[in-house]
Tab-separated table of C-alpha atoms and ligand atoms in Angstrom:
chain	number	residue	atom	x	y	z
S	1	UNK	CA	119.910	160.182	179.520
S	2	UNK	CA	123.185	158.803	180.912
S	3	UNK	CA	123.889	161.818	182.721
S	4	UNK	CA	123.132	161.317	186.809
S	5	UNK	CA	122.214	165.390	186.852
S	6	UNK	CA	122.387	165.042	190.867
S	7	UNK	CA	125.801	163.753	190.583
S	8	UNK	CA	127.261	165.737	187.842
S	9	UNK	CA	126.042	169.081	187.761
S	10	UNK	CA	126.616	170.304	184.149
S	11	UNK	CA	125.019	173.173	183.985
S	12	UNK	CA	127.096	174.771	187.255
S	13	UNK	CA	129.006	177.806	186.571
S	14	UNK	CA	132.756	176.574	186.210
S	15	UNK	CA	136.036	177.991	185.308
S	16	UNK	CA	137.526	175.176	183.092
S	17	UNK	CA	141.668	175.778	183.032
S	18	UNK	CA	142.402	172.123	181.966
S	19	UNK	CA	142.736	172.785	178.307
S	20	UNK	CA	145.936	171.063	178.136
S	21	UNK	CA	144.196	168.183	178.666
S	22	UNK	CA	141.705	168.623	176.498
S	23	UNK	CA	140.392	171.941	175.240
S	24	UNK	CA	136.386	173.554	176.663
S	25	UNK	CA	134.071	174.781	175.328
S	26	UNK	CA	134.391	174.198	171.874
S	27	UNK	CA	133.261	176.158	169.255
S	28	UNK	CA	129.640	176.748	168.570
S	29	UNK	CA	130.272	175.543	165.280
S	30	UNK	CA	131.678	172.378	166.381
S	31	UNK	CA	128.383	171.437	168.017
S	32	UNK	CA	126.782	172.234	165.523
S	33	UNK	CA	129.120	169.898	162.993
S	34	UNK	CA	129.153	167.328	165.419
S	35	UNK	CA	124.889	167.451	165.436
S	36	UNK	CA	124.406	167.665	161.988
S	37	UNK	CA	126.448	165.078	160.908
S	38	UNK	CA	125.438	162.394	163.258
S	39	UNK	CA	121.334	163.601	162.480
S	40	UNK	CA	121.516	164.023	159.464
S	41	UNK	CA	124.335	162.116	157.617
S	42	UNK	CA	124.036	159.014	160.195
S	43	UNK	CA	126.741	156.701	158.329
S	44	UNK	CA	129.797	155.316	157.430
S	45	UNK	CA	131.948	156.891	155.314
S	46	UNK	CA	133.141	155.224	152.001
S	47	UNK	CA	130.580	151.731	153.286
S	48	UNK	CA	128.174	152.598	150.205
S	49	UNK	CA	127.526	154.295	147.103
S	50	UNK	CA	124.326	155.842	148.719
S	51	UNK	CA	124.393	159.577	148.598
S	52	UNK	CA	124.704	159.691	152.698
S	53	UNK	CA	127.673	157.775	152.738
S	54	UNK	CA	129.195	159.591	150.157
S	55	UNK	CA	128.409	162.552	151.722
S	56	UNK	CA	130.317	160.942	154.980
S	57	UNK	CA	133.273	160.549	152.515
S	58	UNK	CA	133.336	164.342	151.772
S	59	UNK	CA	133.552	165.251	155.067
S	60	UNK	CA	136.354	162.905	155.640
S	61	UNK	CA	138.320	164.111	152.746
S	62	UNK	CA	138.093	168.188	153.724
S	63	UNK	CA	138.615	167.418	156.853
S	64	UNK	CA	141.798	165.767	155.776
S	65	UNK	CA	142.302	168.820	153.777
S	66	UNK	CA	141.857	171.136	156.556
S	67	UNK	CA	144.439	169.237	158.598
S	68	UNK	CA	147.269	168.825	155.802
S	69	UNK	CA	146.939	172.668	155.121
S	70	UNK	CA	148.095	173.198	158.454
S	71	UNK	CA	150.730	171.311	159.212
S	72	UNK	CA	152.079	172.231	155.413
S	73	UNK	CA	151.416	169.252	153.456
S	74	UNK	CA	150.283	169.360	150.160
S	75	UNK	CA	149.127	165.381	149.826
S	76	UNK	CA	146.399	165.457	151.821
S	77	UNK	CA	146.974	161.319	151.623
S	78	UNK	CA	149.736	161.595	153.861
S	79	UNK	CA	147.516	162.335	157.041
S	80	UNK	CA	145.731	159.399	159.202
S	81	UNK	CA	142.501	159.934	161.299
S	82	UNK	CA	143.338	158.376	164.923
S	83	UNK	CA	141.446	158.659	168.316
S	84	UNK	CA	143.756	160.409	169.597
S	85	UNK	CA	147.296	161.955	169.721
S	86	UNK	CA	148.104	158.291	172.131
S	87	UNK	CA	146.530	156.373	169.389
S	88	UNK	CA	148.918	158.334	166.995
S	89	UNK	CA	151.985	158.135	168.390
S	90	UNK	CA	151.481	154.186	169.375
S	91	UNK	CA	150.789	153.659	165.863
S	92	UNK	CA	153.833	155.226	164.760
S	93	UNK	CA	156.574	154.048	167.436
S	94	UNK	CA	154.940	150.522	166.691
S	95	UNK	CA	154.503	150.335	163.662
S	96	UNK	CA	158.003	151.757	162.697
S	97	UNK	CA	160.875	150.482	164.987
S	98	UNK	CA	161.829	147.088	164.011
S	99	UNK	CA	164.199	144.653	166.300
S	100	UNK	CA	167.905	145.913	167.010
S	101	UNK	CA	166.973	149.731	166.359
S	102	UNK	CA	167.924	152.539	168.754
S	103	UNK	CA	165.456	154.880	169.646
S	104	UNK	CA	165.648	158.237	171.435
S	105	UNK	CA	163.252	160.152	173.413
S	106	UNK	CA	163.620	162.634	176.618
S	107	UNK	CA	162.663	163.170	180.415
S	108	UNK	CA	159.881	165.623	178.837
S	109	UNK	CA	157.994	163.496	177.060
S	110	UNK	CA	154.758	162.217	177.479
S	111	UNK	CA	154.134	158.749	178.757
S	112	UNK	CA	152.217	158.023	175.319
S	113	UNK	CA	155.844	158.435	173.964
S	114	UNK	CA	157.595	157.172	176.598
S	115	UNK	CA	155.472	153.870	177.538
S	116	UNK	CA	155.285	152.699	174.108
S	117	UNK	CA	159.738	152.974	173.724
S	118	UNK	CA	160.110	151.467	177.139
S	119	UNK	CA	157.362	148.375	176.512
S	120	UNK	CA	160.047	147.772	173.457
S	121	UNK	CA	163.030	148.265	174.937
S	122	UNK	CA	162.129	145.684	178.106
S	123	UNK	CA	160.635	143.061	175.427
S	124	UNK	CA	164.039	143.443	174.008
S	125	UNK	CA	163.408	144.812	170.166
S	126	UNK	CA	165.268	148.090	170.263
S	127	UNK	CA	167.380	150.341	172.858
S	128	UNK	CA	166.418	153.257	174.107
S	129	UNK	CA	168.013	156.352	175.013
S	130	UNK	CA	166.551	159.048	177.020
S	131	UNK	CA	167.773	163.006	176.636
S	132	UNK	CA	167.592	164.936	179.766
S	133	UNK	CA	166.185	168.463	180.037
S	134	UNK	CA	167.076	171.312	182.419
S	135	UNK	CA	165.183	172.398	185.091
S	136	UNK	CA	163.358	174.822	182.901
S	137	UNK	CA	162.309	171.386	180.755
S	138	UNK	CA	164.747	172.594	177.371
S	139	UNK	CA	166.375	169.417	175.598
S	140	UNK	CA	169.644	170.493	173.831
S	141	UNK	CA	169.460	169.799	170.144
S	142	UNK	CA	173.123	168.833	170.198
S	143	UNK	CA	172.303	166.231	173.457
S	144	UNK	CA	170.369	164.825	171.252
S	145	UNK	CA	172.831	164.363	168.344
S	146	UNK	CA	175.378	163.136	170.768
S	147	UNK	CA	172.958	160.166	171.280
S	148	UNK	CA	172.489	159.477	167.670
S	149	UNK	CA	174.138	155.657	167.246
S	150	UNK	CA	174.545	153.915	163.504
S	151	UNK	CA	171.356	151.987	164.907
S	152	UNK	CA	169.147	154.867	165.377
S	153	UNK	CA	166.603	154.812	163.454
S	154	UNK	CA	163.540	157.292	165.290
S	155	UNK	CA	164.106	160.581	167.721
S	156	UNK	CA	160.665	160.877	169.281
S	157	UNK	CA	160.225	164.350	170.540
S	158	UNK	CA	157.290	166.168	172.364
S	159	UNK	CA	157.194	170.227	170.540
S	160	UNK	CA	156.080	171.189	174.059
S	161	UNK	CA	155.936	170.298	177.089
S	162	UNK	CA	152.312	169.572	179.007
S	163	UNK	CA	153.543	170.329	182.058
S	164	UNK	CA	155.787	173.057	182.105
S	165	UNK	CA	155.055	174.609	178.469
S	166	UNK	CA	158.494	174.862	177.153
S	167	UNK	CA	158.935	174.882	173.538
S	168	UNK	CA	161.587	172.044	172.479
S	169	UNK	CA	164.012	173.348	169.373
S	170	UNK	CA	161.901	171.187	166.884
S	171	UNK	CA	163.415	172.682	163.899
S	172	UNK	CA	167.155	172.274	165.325
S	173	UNK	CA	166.529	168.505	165.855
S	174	UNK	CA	164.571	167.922	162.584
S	175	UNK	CA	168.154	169.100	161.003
S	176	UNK	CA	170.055	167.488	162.830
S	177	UNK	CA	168.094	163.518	162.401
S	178	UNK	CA	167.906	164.864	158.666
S	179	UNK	CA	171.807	165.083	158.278
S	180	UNK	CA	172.019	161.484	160.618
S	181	UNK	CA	169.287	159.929	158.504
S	182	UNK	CA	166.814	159.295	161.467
S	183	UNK	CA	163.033	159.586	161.356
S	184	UNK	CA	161.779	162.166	163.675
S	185	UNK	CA	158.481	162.094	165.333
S	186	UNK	CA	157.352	165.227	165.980
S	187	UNK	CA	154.433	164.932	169.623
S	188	UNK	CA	152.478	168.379	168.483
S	189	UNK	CA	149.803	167.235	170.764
S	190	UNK	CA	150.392	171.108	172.964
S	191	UNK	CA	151.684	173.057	169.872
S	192	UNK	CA	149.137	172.412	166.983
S	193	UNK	CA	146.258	175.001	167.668
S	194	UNK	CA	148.367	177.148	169.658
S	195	UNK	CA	151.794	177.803	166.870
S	196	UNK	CA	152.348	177.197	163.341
S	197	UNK	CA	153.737	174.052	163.235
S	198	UNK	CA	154.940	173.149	159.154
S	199	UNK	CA	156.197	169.714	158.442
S	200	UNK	CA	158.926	170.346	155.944
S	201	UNK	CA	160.269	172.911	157.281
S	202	UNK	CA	160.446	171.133	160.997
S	203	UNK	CA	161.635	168.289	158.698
S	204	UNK	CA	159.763	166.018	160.900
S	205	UNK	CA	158.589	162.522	159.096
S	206	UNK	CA	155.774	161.986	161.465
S	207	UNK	CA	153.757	164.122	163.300
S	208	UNK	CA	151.294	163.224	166.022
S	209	UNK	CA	148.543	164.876	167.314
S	210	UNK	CA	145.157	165.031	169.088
S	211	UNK	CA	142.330	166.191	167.482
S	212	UNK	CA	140.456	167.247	170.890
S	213	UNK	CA	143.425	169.687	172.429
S	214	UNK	CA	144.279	173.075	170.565
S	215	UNK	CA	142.282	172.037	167.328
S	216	UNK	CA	139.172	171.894	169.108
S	217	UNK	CA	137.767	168.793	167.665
S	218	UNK	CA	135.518	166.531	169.849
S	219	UNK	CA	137.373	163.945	172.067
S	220	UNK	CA	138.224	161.028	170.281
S	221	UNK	CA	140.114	162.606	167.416
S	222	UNK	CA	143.586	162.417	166.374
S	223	UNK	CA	145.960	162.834	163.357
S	224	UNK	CA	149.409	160.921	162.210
S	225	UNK	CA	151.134	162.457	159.335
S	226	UNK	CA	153.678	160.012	157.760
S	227	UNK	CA	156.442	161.044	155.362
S	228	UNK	CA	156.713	158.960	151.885
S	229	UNK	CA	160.132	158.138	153.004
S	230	UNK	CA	158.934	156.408	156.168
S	231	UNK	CA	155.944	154.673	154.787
S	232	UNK	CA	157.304	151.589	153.546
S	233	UNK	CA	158.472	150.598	157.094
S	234	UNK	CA	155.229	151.194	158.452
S	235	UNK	CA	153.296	148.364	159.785
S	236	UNK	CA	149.786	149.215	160.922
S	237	UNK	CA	148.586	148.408	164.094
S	238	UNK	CA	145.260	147.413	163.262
S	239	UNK	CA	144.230	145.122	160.554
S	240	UNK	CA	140.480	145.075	159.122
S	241	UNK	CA	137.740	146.812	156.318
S	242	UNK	CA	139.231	150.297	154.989
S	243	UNK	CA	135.625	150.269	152.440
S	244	UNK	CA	138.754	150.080	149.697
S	245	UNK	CA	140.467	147.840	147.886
S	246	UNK	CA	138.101	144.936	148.820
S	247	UNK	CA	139.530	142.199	146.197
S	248	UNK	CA	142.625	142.857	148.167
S	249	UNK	CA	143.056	139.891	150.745
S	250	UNK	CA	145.767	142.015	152.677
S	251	UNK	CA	145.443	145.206	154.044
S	252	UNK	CA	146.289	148.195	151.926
S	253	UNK	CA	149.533	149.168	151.714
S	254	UNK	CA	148.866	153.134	151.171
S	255	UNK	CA	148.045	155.833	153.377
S	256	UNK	CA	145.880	156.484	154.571
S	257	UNK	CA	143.686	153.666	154.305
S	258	UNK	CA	146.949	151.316	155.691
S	259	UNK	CA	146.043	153.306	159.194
S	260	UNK	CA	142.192	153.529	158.907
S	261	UNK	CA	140.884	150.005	159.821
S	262	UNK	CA	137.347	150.232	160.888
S	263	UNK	CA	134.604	152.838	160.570
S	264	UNK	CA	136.000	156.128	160.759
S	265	UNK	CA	134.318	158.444	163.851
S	266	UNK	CA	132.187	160.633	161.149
S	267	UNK	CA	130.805	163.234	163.472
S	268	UNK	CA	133.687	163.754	165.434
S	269	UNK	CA	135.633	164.365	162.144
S	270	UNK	CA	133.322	166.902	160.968
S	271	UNK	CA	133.405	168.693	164.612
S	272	UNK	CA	137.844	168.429	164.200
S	273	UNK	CA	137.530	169.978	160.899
S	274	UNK	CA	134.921	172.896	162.250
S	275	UNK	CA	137.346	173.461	164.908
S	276	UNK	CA	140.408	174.246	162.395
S	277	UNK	CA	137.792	176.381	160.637
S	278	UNK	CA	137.340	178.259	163.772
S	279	UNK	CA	141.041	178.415	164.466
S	280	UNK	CA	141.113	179.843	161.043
S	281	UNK	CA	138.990	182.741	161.345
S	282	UNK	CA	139.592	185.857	163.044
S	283	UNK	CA	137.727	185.454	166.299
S	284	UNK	CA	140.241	181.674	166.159
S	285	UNK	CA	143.432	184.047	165.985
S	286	UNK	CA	142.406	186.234	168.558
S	287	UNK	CA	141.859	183.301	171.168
S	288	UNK	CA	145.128	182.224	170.598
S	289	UNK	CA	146.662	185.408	171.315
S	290	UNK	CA	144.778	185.748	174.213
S	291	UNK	CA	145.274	182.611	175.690
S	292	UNK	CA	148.879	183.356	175.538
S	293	UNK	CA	148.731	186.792	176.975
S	294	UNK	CA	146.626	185.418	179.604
S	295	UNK	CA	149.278	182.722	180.378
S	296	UNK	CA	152.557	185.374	180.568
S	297	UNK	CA	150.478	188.258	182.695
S	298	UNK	CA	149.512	185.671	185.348
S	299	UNK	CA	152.657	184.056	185.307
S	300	UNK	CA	154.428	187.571	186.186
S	301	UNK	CA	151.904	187.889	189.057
S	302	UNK	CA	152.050	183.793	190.449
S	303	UNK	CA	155.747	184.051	190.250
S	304	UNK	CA	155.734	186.758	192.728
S	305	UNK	CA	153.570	185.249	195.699
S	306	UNK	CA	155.403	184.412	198.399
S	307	UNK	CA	155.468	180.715	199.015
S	308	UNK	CA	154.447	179.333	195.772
S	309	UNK	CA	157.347	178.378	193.165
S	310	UNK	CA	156.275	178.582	189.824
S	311	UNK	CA	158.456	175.987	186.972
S	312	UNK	CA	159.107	176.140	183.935
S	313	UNK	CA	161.088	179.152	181.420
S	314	UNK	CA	160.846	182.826	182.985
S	315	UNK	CA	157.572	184.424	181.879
S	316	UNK	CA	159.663	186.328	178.912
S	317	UNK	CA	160.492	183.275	177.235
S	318	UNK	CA	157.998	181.867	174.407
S	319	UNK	CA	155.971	179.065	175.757
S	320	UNK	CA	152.602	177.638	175.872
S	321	UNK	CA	149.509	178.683	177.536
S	322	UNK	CA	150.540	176.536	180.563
S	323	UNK	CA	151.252	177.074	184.241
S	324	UNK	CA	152.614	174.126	186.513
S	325	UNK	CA	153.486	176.030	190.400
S	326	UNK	CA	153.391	174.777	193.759
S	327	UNK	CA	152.255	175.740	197.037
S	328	UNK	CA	154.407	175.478	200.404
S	329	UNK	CA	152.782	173.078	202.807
S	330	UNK	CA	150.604	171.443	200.289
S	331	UNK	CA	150.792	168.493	197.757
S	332	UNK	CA	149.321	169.313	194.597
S	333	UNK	CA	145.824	167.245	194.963
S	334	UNK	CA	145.390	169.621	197.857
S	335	UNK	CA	145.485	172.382	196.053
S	336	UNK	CA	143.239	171.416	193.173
S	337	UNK	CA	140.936	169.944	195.585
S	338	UNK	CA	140.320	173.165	197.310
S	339	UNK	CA	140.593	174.893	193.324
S	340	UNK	CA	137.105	173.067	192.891
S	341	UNK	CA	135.476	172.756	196.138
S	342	UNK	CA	135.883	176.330	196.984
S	343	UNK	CA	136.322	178.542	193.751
S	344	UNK	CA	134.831	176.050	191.081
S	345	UNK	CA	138.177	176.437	188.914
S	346	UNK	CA	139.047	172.816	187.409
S	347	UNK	CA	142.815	172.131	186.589
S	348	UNK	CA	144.847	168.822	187.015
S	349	UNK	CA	147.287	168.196	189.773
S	350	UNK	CA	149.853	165.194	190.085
S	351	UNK	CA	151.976	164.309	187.696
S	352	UNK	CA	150.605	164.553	184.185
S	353	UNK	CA	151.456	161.505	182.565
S	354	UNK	CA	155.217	163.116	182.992
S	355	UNK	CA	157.015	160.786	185.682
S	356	UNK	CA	160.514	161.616	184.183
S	357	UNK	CA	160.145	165.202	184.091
S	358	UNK	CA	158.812	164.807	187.756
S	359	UNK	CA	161.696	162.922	188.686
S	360	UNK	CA	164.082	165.703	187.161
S	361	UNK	CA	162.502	168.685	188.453
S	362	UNK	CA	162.341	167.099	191.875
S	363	UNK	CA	158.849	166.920	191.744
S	364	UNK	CA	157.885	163.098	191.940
S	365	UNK	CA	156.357	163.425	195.711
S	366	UNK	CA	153.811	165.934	195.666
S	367	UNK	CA	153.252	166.173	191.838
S	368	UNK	CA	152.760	170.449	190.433
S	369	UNK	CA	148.903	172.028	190.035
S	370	UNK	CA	148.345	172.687	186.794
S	371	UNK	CA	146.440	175.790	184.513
S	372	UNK	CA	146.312	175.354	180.991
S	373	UNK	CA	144.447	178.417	179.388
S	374	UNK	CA	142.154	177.694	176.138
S	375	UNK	CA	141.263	179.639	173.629
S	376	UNK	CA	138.032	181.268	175.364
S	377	UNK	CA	139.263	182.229	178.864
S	378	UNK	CA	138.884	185.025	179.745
S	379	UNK	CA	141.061	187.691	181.860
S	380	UNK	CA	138.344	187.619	184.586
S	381	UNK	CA	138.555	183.651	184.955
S	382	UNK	CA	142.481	184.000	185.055
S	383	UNK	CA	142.623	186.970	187.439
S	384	UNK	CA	139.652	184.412	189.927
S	385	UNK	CA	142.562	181.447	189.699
S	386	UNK	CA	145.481	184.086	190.206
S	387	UNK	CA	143.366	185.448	193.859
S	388	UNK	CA	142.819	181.937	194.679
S	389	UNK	CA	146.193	181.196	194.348
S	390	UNK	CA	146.896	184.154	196.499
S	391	UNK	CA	144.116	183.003	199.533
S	392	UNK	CA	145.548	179.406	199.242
S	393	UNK	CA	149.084	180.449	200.000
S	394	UNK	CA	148.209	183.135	202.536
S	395	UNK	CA	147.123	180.086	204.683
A	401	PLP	C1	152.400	165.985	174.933
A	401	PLP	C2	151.263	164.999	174.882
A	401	PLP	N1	151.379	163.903	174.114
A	401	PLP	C3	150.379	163.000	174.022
A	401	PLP	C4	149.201	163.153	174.708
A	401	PLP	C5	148.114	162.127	174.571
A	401	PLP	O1	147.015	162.674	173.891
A	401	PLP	P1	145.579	161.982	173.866
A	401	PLP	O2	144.918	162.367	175.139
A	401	PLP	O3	144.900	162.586	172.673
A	401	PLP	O4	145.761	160.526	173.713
A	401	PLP	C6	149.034	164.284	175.525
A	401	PLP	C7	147.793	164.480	176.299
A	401	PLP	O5	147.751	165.163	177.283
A	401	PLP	C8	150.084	165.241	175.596
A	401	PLP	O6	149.987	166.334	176.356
């Protein structure tokens, strides 16, 4: 065992509100996926013609299924297994902008959008624009057409925000790169799990996302969907076996197996594609709605205690199960120090890989705490966060 128990108590009762970051528990029936497969199917998938590896190879391809059903694709060839919604979007931004493109992103997005644009605009391949947002973190559509150039050639947008939980207009700006000719990259990492998020009617010709966030899937897990039309552009990142095509010399030049270098991560596959079963089922729906709920009644009641400022849209505006507020007289570590020490309630303070949303929001000194409510909280954990909110603020 790996695990120092004296060190890291596992089995102590917690309230997990980092779900944002990535979503626990998971379902029972991911364990369960994630333990069978790796016991009893053990391989690689598509390495053999033995009936375990082919049996690794079916998992894959429902999985895949699972996934393309949806985000509304009907090629089920079109989606990519990643590690990770990072992994995803680096592949994409990478692999797609070429030298002398423009690119645009905004102050919302993540730093796996933003780091990858900005290591390519300082090594001098493309330029980069970057959208504001308000202070309740909404990017105009139409800012974003006003920074359309004849070299743009990718908008890169995030569907929600991690910190604040706004909703960006992803359909509005899916038009709008449509009528310029622009690839948009669609960041579902928040949305996917938590809204119905379609492809061709976003219009979006790739979408990244994590596998280990609102799908439930085990960490490690990501998708890319990529659009025939932006294929042929699209230069993997990593070169190697794909178990296809093996007279080939060169690396295929279809998806997915153009993305899929290496031994795909079996088990945690399986566990992705038990989550999306979950999400499917009844008792899946239900934690969505309540997650949301959740979210919008404690926001009504944090926005009202005196000396803590809440950010973000007002709590009658659609948004994600997200809460980023402040305290007066304490940075945000602070707060989630005392979160854990004294009420065993885990959620994220700082900055969340959002400097330029920070730096917009006026934020960038003492970073915002940060609850993200998964699909099995419950109103008792949320109203336990909400009084400790209240006793931190009293003083
Ligand atoms: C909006 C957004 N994009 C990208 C990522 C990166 O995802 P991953 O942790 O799967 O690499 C995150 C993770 O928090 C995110 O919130």
């Amino acid at each position: 065992m790996f695990l120092d128990r004296e060190r890291t108590p596992i089995s102590m009762p917690r309230i997990y509100l980092d779900n944002a970051a990535t979503s626990w528990p998971k379902p029972e029936s991911v364990y369960l996926a994630v333990d069978e497969t790796l016991r009893s199917v053990g391989v690689s998938a598509a390495r053999g013609g033995y009936s375990s590896s082919v049996e690794a190879g079916k998992i894959i391809k429902q999985t895949r299924q699972s996934v393309s059903r949806l985000i509304g694709v009907e090629d089920a060839s079109r989606v990519a297994f990643t590690s990770g919604c990072t992994d995803s979007l680096s592949t994409a931004i990478f692999g797609f902008l070429k030298q002398g493109d423009h690119a645009i992103t905004t102050t919302v997005d993540h730093n796996s959008v933003v780091r990858p644009l900005i290591e390519l605009r300082d090594a001098g391949v493309i330029e980069l624009t970057i959208v504001d947002c308000d202070e309740e973190g909404f990017v105009q559509s139409s800012a974003i057409a006003d920074a359309i150039t004849s070299k743009t050639t990718l908008v890169a947008v995030t569907h929600a925000s991690n910190v604040l939980g706004t909703i960006q207009p992803a359909r509005e700006i899916g038009e709008i790169c449509s009528s310029r000719e622009v690839a948009f990259l669609l960041d579902a990492a928040q949305t996917l799990g938590h809204l119905p998020v379609d492809v061709q009617s976003i219009n979006c010709q790739f979408l990244a996302c994590a596998g280990h966030k609102g799908l439930l899937g085990p960490l490690g897990t990501g998708i890319l969907y990529c659009a025939p039309s932006v294929t042929d552009r699209l230069r993997p990142l990593r070169f190697g076996g794909t178990g296809s095509e093996r007279v080939d010399q060169g690396q295929p030049t279809t998806m997915p197996a153009m993305l899929e270098a290496g031994s795909l991560n079996v088990p945690a596959i399986a566990g992705l594609g038990a989550g999306i079963g979950f999400l499917e089922s009844a008792e899946g729906r239900a934690g969505v709605q309540r997650s949301k709920q959740l979210a919008t009644d404690a926001l009504c009641v944090i926005s009202k205690i005196a000396g803590v400022g809440v950010f973000g849209p007002e709590p009658n505006v659609d948004r994600m199960p997200v809460i980023a507020f402040s305290v007066d007289g304490y940075d945000s570590a602070t707060i989630a120090g005392i979160f854990d020490s004294s009420f065993q309630i885990q959620t994220r303070s700082g900055f969340h890989c959002s400097p330029l949303l920070h730096q917009s929001l006026g934020t960038d000194v003492d970073g915002l705490v940060r609850i993200s409510i998964g699909h099995f909280n419950t109103a008792e954990q949320v109203e336990i966060a909400v009084a400790a909110i209240r006793e931190i603020a009293a003083g």
